[in-house]
Short mmCIF file of C-alpha atoms in Angstrom, two decimals:
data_model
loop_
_atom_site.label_atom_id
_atom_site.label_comp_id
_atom_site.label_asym_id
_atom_site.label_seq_id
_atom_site.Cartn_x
_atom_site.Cartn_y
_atom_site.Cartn_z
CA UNK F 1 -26.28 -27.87 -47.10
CA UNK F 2 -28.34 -25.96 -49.84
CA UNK F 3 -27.02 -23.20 -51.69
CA UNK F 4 -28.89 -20.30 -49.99
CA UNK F 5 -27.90 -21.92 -46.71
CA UNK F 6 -23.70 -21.78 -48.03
CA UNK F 7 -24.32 -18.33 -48.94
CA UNK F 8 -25.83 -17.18 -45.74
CA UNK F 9 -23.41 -19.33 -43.93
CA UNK F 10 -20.17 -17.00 -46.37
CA UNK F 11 -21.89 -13.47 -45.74
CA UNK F 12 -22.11 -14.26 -41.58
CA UNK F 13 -18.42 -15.16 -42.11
CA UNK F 14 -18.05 -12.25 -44.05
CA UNK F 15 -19.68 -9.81 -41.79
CA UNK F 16 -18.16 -11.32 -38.62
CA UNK F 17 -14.52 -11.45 -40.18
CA UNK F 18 -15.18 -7.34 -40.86
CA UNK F 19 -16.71 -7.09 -37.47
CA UNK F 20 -13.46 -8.13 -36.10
CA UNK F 21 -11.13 -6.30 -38.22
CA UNK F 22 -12.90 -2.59 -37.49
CA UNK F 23 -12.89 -3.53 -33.76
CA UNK F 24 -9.34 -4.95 -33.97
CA UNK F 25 -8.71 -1.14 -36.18
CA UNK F 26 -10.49 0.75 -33.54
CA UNK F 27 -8.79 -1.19 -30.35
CA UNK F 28 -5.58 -0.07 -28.47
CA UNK F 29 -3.36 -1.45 -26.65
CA UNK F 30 -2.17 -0.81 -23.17
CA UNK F 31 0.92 -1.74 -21.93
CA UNK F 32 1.19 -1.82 -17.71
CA UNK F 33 4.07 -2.21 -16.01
CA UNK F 34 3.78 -3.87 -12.54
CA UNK F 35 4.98 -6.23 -9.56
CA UNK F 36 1.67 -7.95 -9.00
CA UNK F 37 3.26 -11.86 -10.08
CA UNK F 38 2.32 -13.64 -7.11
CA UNK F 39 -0.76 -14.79 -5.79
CA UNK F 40 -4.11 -12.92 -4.59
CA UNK F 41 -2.15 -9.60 -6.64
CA UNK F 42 -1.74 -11.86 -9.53
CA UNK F 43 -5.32 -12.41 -9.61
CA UNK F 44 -6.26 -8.79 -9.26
CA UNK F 45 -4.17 -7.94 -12.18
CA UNK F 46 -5.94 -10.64 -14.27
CA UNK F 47 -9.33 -9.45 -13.63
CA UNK F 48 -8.17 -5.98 -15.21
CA UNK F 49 -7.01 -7.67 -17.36
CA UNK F 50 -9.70 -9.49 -18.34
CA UNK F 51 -12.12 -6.53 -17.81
CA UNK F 52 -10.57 -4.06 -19.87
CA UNK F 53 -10.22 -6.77 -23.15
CA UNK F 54 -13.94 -6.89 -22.48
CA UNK F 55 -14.01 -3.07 -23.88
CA UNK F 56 -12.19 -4.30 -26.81
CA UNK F 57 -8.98 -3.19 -25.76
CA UNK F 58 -5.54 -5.57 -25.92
CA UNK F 59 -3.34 -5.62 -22.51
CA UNK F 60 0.46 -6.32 -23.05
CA UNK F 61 2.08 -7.53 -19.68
CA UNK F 62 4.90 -6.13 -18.38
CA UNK F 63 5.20 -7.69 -15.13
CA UNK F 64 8.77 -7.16 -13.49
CA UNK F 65 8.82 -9.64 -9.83
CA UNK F 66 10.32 -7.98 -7.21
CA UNK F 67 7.87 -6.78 -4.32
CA UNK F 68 9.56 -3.51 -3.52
CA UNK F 69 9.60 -2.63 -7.18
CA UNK F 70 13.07 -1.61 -7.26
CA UNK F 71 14.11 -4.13 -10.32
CA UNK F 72 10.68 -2.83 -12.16
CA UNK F 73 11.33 1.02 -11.54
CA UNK F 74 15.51 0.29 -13.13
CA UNK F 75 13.57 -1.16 -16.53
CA UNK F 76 11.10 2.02 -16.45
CA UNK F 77 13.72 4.10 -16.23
CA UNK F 78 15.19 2.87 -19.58
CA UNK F 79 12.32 2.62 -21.26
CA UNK F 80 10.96 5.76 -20.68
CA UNK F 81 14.51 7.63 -21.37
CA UNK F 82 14.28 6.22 -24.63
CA UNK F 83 11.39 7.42 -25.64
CA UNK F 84 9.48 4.00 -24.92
CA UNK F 85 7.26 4.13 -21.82
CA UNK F 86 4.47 1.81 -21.07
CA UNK F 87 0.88 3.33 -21.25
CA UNK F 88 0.94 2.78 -17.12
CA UNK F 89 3.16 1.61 -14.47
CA UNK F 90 3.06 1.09 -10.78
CA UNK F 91 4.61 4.22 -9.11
CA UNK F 92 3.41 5.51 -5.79
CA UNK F 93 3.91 8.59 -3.69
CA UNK F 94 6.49 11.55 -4.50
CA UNK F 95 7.88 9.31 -7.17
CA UNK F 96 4.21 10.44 -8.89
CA UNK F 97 5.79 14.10 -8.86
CA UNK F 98 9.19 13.11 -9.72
CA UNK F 99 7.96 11.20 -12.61
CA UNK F 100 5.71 14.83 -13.32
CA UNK F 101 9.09 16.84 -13.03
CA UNK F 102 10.44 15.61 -15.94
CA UNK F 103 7.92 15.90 -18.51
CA UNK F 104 6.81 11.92 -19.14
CA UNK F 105 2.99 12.23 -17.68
CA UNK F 106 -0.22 12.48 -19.21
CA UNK F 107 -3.36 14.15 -17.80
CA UNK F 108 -6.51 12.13 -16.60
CA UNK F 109 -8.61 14.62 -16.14
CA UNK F 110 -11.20 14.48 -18.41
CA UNK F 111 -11.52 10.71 -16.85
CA UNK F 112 -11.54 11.70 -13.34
CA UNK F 113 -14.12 14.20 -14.48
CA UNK F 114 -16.83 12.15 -16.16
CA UNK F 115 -16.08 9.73 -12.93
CA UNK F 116 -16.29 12.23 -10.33
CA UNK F 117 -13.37 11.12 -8.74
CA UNK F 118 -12.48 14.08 -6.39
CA UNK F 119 -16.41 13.28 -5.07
CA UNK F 120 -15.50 9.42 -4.48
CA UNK F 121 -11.65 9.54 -3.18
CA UNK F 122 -10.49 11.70 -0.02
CA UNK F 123 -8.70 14.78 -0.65
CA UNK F 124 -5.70 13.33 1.18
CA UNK F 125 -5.63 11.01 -1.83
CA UNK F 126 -6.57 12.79 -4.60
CA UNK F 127 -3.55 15.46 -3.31
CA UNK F 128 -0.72 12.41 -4.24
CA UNK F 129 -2.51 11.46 -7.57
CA UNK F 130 -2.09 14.89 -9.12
CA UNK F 131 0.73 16.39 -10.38
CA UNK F 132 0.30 20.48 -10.78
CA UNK F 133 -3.52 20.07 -10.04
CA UNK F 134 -4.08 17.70 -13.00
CA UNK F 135 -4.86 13.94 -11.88
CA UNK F 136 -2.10 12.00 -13.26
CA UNK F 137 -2.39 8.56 -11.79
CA UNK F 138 -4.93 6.71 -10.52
CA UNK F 139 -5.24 5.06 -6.75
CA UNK F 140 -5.60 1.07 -6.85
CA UNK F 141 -6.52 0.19 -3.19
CA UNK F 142 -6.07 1.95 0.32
CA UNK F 143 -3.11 -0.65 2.66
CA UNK F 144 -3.88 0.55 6.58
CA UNK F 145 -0.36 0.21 8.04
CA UNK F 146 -0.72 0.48 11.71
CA UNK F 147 -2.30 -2.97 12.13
CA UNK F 148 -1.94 -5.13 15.63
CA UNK F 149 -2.01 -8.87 14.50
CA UNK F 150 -2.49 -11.03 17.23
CA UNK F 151 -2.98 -14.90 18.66
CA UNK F 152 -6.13 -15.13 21.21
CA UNK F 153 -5.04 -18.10 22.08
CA UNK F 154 -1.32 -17.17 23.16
CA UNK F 155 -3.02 -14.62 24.91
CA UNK F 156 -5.12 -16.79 27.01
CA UNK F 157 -2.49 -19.52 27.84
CA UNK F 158 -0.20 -16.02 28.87
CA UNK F 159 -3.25 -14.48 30.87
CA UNK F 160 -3.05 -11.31 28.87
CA UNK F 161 -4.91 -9.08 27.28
CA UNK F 162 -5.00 -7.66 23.69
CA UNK F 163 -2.90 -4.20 24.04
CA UNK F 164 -5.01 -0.77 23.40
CA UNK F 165 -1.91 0.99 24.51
CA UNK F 166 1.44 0.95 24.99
CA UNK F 167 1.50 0.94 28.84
CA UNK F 168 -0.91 -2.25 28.14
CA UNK F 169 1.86 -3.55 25.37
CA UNK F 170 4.67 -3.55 27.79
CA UNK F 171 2.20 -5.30 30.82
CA UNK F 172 1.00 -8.24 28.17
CA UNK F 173 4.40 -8.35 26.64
CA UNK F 174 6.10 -9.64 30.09
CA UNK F 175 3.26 -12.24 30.74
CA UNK F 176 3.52 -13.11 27.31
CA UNK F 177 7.45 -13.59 27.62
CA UNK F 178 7.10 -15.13 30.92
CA UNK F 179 4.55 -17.79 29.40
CA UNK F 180 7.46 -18.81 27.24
CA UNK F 181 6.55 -17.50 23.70
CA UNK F 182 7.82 -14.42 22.03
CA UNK F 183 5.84 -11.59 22.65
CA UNK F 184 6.00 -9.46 19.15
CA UNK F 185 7.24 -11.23 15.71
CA UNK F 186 9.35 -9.20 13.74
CA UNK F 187 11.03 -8.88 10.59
CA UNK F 188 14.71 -7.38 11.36
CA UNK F 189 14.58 -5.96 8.08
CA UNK F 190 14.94 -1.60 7.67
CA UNK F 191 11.41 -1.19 6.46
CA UNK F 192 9.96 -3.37 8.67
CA UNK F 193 11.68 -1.84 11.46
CA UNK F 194 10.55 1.97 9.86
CA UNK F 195 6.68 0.25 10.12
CA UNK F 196 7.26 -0.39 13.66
CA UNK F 197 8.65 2.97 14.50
CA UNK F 198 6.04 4.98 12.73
CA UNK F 199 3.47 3.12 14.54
CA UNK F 200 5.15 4.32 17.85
CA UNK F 201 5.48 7.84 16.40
CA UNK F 202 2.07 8.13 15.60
CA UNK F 203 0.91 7.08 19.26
CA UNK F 204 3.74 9.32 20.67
CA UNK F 205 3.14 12.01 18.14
CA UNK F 206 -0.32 12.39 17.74
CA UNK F 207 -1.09 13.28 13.76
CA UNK F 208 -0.32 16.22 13.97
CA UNK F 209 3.09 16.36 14.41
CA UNK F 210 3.70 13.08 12.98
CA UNK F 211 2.57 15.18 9.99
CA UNK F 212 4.89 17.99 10.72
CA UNK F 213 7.83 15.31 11.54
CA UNK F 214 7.54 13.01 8.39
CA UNK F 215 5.93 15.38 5.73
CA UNK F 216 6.91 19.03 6.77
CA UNK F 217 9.77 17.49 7.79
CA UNK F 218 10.00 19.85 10.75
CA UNK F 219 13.59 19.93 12.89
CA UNK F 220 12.45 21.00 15.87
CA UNK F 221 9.55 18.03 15.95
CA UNK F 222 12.47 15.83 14.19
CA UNK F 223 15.06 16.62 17.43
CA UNK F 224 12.08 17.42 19.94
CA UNK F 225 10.84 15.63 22.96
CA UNK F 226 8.20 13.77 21.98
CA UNK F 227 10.40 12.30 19.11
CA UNK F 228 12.97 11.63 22.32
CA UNK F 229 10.00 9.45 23.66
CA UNK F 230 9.50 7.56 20.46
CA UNK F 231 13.47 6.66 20.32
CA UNK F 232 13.03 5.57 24.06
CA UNK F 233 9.48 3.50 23.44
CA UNK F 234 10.91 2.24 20.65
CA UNK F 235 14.06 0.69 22.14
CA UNK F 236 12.38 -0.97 24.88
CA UNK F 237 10.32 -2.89 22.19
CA UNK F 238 13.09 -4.66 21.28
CA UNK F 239 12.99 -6.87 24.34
CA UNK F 240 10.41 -8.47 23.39
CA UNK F 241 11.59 -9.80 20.14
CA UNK F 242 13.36 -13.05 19.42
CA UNK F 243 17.06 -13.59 18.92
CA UNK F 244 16.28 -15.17 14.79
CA UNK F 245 14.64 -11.38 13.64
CA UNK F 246 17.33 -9.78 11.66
CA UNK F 247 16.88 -10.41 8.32
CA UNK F 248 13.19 -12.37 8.41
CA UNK F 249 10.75 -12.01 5.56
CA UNK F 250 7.65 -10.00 7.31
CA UNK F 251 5.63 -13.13 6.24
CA UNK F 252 7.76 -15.53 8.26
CA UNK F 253 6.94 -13.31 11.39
CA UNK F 254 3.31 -13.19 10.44
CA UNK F 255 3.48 -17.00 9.99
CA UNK F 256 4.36 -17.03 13.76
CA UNK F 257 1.96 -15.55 14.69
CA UNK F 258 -0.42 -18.04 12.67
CA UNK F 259 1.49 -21.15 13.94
CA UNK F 260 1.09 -19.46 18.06
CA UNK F 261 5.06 -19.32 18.58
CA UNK F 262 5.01 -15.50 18.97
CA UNK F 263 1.49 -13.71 20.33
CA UNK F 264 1.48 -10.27 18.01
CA UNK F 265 3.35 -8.68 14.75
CA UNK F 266 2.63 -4.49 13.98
CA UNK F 267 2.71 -4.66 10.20
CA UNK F 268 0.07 -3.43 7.50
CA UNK F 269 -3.04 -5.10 6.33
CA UNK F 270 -1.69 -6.93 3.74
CA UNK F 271 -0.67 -9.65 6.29
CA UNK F 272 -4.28 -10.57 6.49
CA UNK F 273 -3.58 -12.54 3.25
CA UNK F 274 -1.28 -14.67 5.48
CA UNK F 275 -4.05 -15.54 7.88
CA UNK F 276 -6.69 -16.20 4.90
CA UNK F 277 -4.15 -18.46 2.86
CA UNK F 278 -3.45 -20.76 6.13
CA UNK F 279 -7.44 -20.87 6.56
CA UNK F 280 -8.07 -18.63 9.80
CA UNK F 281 -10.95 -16.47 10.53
CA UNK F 282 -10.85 -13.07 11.90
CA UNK F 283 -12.17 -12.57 15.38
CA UNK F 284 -11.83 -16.81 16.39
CA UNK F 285 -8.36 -17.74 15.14
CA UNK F 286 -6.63 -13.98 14.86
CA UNK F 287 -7.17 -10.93 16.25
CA UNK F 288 -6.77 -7.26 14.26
CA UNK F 289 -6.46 -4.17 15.94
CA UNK F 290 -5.34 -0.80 15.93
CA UNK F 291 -1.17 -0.39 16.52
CA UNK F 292 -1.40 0.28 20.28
CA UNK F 293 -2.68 3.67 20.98
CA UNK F 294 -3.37 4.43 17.51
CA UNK F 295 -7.59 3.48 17.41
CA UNK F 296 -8.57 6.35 15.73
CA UNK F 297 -5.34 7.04 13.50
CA UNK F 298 -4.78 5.86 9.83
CA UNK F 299 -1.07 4.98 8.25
CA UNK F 300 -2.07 4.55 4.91
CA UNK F 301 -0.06 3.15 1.94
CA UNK F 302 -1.22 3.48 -1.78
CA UNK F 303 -0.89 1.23 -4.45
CA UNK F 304 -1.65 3.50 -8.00
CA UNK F 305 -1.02 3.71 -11.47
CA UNK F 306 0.83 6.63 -12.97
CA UNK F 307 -0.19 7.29 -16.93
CA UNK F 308 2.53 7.93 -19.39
CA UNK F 309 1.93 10.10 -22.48
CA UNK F 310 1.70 8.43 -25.31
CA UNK F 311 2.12 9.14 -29.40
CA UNK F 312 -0.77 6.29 -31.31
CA UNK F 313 -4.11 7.96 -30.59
CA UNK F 314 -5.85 4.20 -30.20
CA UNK F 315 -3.61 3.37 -27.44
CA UNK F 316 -4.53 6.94 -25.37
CA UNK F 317 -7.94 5.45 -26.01
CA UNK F 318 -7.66 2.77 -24.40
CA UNK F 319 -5.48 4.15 -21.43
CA UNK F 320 -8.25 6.20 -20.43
CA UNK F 321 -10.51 2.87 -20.42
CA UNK F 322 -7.56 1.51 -18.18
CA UNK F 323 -7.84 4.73 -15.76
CA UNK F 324 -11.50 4.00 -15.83
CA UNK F 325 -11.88 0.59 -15.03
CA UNK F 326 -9.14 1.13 -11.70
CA UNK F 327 -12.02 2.80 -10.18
CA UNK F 328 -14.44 0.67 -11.57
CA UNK F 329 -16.49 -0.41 -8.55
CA UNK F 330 -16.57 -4.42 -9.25
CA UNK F 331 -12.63 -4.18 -9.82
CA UNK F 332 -11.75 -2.31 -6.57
CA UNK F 333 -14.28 -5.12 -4.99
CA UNK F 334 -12.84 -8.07 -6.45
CA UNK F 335 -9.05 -6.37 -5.98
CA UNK F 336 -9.34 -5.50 -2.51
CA UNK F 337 -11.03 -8.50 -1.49
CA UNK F 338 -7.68 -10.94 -2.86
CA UNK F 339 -5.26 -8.40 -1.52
CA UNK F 340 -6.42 -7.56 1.93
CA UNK F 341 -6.69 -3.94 1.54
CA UNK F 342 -9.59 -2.01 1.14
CA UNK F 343 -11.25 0.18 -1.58
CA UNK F 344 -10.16 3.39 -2.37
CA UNK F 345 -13.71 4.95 -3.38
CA UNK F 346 -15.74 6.05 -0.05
CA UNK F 347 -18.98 4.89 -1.69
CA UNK F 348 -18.34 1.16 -2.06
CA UNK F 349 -20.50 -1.32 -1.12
CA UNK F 350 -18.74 -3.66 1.94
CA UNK F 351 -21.37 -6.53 2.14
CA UNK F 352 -18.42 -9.20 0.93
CA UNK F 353 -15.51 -7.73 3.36
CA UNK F 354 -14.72 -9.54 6.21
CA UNK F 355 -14.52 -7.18 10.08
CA UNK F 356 -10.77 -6.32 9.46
CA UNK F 357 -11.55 -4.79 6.32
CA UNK F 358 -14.92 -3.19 7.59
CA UNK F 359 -12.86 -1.92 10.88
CA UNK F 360 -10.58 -0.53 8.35
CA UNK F 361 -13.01 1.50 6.28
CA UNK F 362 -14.73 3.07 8.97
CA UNK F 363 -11.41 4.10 10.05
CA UNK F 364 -10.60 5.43 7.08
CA UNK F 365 -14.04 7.53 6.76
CA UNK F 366 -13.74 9.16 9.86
CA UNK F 367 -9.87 10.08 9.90
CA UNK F 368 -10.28 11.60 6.62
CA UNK F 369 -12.79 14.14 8.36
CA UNK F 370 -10.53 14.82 11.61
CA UNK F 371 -7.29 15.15 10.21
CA UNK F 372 -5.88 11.33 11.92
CA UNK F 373 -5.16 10.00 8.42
CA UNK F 374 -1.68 10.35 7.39
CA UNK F 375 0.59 9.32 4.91
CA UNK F 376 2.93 6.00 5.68
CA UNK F 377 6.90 7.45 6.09
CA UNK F 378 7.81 3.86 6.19
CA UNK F 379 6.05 2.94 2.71
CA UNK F 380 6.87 5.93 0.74
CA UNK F 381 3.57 8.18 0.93
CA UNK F 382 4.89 10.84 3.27
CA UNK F 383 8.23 11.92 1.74
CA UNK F 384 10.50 11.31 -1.01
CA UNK F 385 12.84 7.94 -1.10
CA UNK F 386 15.71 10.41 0.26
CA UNK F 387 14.48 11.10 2.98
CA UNK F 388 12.73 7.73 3.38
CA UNK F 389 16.16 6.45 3.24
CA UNK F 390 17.92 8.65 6.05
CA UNK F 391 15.18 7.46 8.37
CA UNK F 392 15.67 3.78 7.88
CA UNK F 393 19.48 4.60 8.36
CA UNK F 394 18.84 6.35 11.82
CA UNK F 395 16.13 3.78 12.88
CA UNK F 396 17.64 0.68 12.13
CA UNK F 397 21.04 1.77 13.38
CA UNK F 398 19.53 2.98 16.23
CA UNK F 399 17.08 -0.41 16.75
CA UNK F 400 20.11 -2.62 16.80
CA UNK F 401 22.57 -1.07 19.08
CA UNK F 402 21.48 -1.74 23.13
CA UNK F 403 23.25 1.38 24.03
CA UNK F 404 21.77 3.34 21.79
CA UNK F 405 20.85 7.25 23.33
CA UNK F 406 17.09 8.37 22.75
CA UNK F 407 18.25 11.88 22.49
CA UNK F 408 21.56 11.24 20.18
CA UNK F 409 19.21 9.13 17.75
CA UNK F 410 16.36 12.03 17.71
CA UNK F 411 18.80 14.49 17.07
CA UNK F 412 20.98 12.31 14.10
CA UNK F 413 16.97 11.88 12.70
CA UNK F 414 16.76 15.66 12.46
CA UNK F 415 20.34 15.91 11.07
CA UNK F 416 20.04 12.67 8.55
CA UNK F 417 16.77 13.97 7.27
CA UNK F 418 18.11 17.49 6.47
CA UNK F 419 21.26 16.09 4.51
CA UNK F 420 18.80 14.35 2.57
CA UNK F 421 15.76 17.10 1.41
#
């Protein structure tokens, strides 16, 4: 190598090793807390990952497992108490205002501004994600809860038909049971058995005063008639499960549905990632459909990112990149698509989403306009964990005792749910 070539060679090295130090100066870091450590969501939270150290910015993982995020919410807790948050962490719901309460959030709105998010996300949305008026978290992905999963072929071997309604539940559940396979898997697990009930609610209900039961938190609704008729739906359900529920995983139930040992499961959309793992299409080899009686309805559940305030300039920086990128349009794509929920934006392209997810958005358009999309009770969007709690009591209680009384358990809802606001 000549000499001008070792010099040129030096001052590239020179400039590149400078280049790297300013951008290294002028990069933050954000730190997320989260319980994405398993598969498709472990994927997801690469890609932002990966798309937000394109900006320049570092990402320190704090993943916690646990997919309730009760083990992750113990270590926020302490960190944030002493004076050590993360820049973001995975908190949906109230907990978003009970987080705002004390003090430890920071405000996005410049962000949501320059992104026009209250233009691109519902108002039903945007209402959870802001604390005071001022956006302090951002929504990851949209979960539609009141999902009917379903076997065609189980269906055909029992002569039945895919249920639309509850009367037609009950009339395909006893061919189903007669044909010798179990007409509805389920998970006898309390929030499994919460999912189930608020998908009878909202039927029984209507939104409106599933709204004024679960968010208003309304006694008379609570103790009323209609909630009777839930209690009394609800119960009769329960014949049509098998002996091995209490305590199965919601996957397992899912799985039998897969495998054609039971014919249906009610759970949310994220099961779909059960039927796409063990290779099955939607529409040949599974069926989805609306929770019977609930076609125009939407339960939805909210994954999101709450924003902590921060003291190194650099790293608010970059948490507003993070903010940013969560609505990015090729993140909620590529998100949504390995996690088997749908985008939260309302002007996504949906060319790469299968017919569930498609089913789903239209869904989700059109409730937001009539008023028939309401917060999940059994996933923590309607009400605080308090109250969440006192229902599960009542409903699994009430679920797992034959002699249970409609009216009793309506009017022990009304009274749990009280004790607990």
């Amino acid at each position: 190598m000549t000499k001008q070539g070792t010099f040129t060679l030096k001052k590239s090295l020179i400039a590149m090793t400078f280049a790297a130090a300013s951008s290294v100066a002028n990069a933050g870091e954000v730190e997320v807390l989260h319980w994405w450590t398993s598969g498709g969501e472990a994927k997801s939270a690469a890609v932002l990952k990966q798309m937000l150290e394109q900006q320049g910015d570092s990402w320190k993982d704090f993943a916690v497992a646990g997919g309730g995020g009760e083990s992750a919410m113990t270590v926020l807790k302490t960190r944030a108490v002493s004076g050590n948050p993360p820049s973001a962490a995975q908190i949906k719901g109230h907990d978003i205002q009970e987080w705002g309460d004390l003090g430890f959030l920071t405000s996005l709105d410049d962000v949501a501004e320059a992104g026009q998010w209250d233009k691109v996300l519902p108002a039903v949305v945007t209402k959870v994600m802001k604390y005071n008026g001022d956006y302090v978290a951002v929504p990851v992905n949209v979960h539609r809860v009141n999902w009917l999963w379903a076997n065609p072929e189980v269906f055909k071997k029992a002569g039945a038909t895919v249920p639309a309604n509850m009367d037609e539940f009950f009339a395909a559940a006893e061919k189903i049971k007669a044909a010798g396979f179990v007409p509805l898997a389920h998970g006898g697990q309390p929030w499994q058995d919460a999912t189930l009930f608020e998908a009878v609610a909202l039927d029984i209900l209507g939104s409106q005063d599933y709204n004024k039961a679960f968010v208003d938190l309304d006694m008379d609704v609570l103790s009323g008639p209609k909630m009777v008729e839930t209690f009394a739906t609800f119960q009769r359900m329960h014949d049509y499960i098998d002996e091995n529920s209490p305590g199965r995983d919601w996957n397992i139930a899912t799985s039998m549905v897969i495998n054609g040992e039971a014919a249906m499961q009610i759970m949310g959309d994220w099961a779909k990632g059960e039927f796409a793992a063990a290779g099955k299409q939607p529409g040949k080899d599974y069926i989805c459909a609306p929770a019977p009686g609930t076609a125009n309805q939407f339960t939805f559940n909210i994954d999101s990112f709450a924003f902590f305030k921060l003291s190194n300039k650099d790293n608010e920086e970059a948490q507003k990149h993070l903010a940013k990128t969560i609505l990015n349009k090729d993140f909620q794509e590529v998100f949504n698509l390995n996690k088997g929920s749908i985008p939260v934006r309302l002007d996504m392209n949906m060319d790469k989403f299968d017919k569930c997810a498609l089913d789903s958005m239209a869904t989700f358009k059109a409730s937001a306009q009539t008023g028939d999309l309401v917060p999940s009770m059994a996933h923590g969007l309607a009400t605080t964990s308090y109250v969440q709690g006192a229902v599960y009591d009542v409903v699994t209680n009430f679920f797992n005792d034959t002699s249970a009384d409609p009216k009793q358990a309506a009017q022990q809802l009304a009274r749990a749910v009280k004790a607990a606001m």
